[in-house]
PDB file of C-alpha atoms in Angstrom:
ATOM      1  CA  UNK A   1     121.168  83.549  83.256  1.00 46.00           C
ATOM      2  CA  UNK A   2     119.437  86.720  81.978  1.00 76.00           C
ATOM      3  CA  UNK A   3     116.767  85.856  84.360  1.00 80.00           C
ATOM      4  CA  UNK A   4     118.172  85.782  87.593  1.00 79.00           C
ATOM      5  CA  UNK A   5     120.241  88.833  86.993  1.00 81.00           C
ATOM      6  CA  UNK A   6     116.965  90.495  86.441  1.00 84.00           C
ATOM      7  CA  UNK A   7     115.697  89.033  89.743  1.00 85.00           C
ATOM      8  CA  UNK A   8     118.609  89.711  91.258  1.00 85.00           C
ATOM      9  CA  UNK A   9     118.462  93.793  89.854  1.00 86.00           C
ATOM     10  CA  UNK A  10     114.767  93.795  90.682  1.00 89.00           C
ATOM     11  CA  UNK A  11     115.336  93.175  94.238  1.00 90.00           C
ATOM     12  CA  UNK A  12     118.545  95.161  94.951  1.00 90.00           C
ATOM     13  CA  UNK A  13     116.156  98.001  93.962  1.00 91.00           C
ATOM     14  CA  UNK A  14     113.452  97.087  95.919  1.00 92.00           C
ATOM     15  CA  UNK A  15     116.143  96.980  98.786  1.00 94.00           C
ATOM     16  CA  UNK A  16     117.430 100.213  98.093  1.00 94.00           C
ATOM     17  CA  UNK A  17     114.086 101.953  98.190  1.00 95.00           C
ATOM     18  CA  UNK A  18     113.027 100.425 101.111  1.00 96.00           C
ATOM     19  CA  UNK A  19     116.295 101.389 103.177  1.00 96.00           C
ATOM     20  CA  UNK A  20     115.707 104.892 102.130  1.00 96.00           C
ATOM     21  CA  UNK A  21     112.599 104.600 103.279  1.00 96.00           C
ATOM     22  CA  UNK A  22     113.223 103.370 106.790  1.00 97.00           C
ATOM     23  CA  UNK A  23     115.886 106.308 106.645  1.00 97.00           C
ATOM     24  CA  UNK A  24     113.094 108.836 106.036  1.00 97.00           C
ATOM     25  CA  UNK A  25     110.950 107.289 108.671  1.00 98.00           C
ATOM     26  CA  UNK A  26     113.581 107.021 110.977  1.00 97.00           C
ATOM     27  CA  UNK A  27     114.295 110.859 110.729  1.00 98.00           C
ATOM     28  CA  UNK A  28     110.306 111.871 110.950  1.00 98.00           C
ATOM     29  CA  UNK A  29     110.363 109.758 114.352  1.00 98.00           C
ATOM     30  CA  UNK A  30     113.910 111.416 115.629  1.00 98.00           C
ATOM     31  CA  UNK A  31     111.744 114.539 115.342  1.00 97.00           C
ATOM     32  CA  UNK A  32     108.220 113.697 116.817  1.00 97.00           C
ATOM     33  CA  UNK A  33     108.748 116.542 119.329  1.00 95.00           C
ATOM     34  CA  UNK A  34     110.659 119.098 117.490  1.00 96.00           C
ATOM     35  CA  UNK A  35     109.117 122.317 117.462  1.00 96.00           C
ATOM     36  CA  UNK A  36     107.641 123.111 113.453  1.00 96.00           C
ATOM     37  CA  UNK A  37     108.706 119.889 112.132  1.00 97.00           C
ATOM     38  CA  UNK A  38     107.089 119.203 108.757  1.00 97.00           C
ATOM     39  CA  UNK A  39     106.867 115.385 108.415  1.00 97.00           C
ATOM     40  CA  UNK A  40     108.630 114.277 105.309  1.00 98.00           C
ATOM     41  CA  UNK A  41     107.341 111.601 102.381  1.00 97.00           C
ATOM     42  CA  UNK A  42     109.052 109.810  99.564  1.00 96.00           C
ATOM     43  CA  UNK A  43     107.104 108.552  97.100  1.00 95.00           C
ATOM     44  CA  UNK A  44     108.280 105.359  95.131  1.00 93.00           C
ATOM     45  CA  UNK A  45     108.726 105.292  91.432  1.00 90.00           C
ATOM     46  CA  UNK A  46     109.192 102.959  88.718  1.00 86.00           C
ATOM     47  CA  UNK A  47     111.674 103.222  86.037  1.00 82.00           C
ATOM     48  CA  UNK A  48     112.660 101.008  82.952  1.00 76.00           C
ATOM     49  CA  UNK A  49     116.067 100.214  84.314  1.00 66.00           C
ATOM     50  CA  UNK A  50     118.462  98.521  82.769  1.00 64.00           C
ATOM     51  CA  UNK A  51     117.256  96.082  79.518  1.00 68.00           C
ATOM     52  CA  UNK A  52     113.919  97.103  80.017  1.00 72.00           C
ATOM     53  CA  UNK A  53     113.405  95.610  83.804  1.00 77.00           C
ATOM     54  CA  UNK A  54     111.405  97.027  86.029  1.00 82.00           C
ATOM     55  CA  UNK A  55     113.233  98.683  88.874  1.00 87.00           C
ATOM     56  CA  UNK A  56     112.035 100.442  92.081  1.00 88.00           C
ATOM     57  CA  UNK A  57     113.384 103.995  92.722  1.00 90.00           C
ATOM     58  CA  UNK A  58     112.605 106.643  95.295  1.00 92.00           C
ATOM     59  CA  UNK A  59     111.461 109.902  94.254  1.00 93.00           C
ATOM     60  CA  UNK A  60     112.126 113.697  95.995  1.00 95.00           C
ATOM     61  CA  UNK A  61     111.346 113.603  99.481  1.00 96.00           C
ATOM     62  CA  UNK A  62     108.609 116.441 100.477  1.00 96.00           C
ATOM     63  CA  UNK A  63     107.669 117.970 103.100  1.00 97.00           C
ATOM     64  CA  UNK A  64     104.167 117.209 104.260  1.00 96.00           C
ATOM     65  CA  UNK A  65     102.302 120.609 104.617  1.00 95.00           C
ATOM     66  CA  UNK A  66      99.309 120.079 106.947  1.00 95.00           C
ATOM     67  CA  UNK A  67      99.229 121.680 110.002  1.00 95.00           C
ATOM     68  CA  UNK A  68     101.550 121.484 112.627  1.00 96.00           C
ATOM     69  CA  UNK A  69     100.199 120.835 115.969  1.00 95.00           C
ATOM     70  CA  UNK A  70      99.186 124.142 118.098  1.00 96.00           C
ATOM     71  CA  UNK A  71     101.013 123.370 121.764  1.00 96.00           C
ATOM     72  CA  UNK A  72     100.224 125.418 124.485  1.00 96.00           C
ATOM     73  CA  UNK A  73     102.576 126.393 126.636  1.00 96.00           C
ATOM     74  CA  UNK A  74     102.891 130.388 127.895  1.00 96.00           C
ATOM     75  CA  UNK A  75     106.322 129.595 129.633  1.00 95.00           C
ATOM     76  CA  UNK A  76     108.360 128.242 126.158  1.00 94.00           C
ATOM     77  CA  UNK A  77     109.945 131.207 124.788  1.00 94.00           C
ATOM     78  CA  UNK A  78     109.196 129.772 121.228  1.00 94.00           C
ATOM     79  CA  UNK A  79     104.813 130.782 122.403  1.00 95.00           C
ATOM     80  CA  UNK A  80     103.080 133.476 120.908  1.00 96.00           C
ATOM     81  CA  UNK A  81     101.264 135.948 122.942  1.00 96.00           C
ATOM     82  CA  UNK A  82      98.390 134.042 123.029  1.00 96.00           C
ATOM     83  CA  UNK A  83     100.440 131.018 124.883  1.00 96.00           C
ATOM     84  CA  UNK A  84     100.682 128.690 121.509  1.00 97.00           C
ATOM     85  CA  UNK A  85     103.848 127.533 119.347  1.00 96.00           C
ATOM     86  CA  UNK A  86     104.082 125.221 116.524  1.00 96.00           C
ATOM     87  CA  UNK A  87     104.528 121.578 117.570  1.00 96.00           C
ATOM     88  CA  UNK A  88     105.334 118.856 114.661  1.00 97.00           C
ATOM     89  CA  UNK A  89     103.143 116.876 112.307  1.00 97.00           C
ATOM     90  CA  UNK A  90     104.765 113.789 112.986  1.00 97.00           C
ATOM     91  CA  UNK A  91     101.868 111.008 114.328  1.00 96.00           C
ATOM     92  CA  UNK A  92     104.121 108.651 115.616  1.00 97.00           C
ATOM     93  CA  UNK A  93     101.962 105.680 115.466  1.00 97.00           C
ATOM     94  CA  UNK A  94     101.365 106.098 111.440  1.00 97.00           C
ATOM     95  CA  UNK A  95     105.164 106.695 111.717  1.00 97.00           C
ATOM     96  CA  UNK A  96     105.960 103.506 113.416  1.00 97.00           C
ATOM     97  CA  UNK A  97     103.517 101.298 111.130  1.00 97.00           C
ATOM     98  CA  UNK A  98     105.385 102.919 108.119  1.00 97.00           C
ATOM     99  CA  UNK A  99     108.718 101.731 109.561  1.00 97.00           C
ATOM    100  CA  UNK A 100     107.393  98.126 110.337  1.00 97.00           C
ATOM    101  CA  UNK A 101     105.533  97.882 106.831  1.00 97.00           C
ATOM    102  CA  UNK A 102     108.921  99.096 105.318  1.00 96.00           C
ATOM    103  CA  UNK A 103     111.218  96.757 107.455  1.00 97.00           C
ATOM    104  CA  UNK A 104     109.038  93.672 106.349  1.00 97.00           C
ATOM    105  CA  UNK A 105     109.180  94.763 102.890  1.00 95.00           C
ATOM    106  CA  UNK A 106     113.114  95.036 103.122  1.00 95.00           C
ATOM    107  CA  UNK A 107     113.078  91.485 104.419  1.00 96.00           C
ATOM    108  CA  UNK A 108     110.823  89.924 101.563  1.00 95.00           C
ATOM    109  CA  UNK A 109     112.922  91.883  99.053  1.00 93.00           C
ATOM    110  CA  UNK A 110     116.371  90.332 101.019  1.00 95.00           C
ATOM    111  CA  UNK A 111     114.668  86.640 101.101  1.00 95.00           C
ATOM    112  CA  UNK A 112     113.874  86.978  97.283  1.00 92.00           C
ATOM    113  CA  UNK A 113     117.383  88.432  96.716  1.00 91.00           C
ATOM    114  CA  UNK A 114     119.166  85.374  98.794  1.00 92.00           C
ATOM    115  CA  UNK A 115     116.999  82.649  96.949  1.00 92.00           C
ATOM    116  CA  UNK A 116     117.825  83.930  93.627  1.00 90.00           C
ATOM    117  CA  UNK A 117     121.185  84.015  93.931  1.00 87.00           C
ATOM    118  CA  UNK A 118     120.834  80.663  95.912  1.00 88.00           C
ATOM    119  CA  UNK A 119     119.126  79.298  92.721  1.00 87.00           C
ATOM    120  CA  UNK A 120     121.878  80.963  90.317  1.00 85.00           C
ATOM    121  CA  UNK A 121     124.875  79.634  92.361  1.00 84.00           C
ATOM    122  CA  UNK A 122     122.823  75.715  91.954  1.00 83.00           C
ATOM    123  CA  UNK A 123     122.823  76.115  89.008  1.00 81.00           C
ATOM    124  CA  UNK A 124     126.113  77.245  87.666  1.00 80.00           C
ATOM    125  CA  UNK A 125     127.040  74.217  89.772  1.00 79.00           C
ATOM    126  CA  UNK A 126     125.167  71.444  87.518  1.00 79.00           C
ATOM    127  CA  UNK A 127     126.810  73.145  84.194  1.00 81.00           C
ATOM    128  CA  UNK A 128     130.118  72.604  85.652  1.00 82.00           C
ATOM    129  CA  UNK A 129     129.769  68.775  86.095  1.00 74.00           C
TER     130      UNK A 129
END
């Protein structure tokens, strides 16, 4: 039974990383126009988990530090004299392949998560007989 509670952790992890993930994404693409938004990362690490199984956990999100996009517009009382203010760095098509890359990834974790305990469940019912 060891085994499929290590499935079982392996993919709850995998589901938690990738739901803070989406979160992440989710805020970058709530803030495509906001004026000097830095676009945020997490980075995914591994960790020895319980019993020694690999687990999947999110690290510190950051702040991505390239340059923000230079908008011009001399009316927007946020522009410099020269016309310009700081845009985002949010590119929301890398944004939205991120979220669908994520979102599949959540649903493989989810299927291997349901089959496992699937498996587990059959199984506890042939001991019983």
């Amino acid at each position: 039974m060891s085994d499929f509670s290590n499935a079982l952790s392996v993919s709850s992890s995998g589901l938690r990383a990738q739901a803070t993930r989406l979160r992440v994404l989710s805020e970058n693409i709530a803030n495509v126009d906001t004026p000097g938004y830095h676009r945020k990362t997490i980075p995914f690490e591994t960790s020895g988990g319980r019993d020694g199984v690999q687990q999947v956990e999110t690290g510190k999100v950051n702040l991505d530090r390239s340059e923000l996009e230079q908008i011009y517009d001399p009316q927007n009382p946020m522009a410099n004299e020269n016309g310009f203010y700081d845009g985002s760095n949010v590119d929301l098509i890398i944004e939205l392949a991120d979220a669908r890359e994520a979102q599949q990834s959540y649903e493989a974790n989810l299927k291997m998560f349901e089959q496992t305990r699937e498996m587990s469940t059959s199984l506890m019912d042939l001991l019983r007989r």
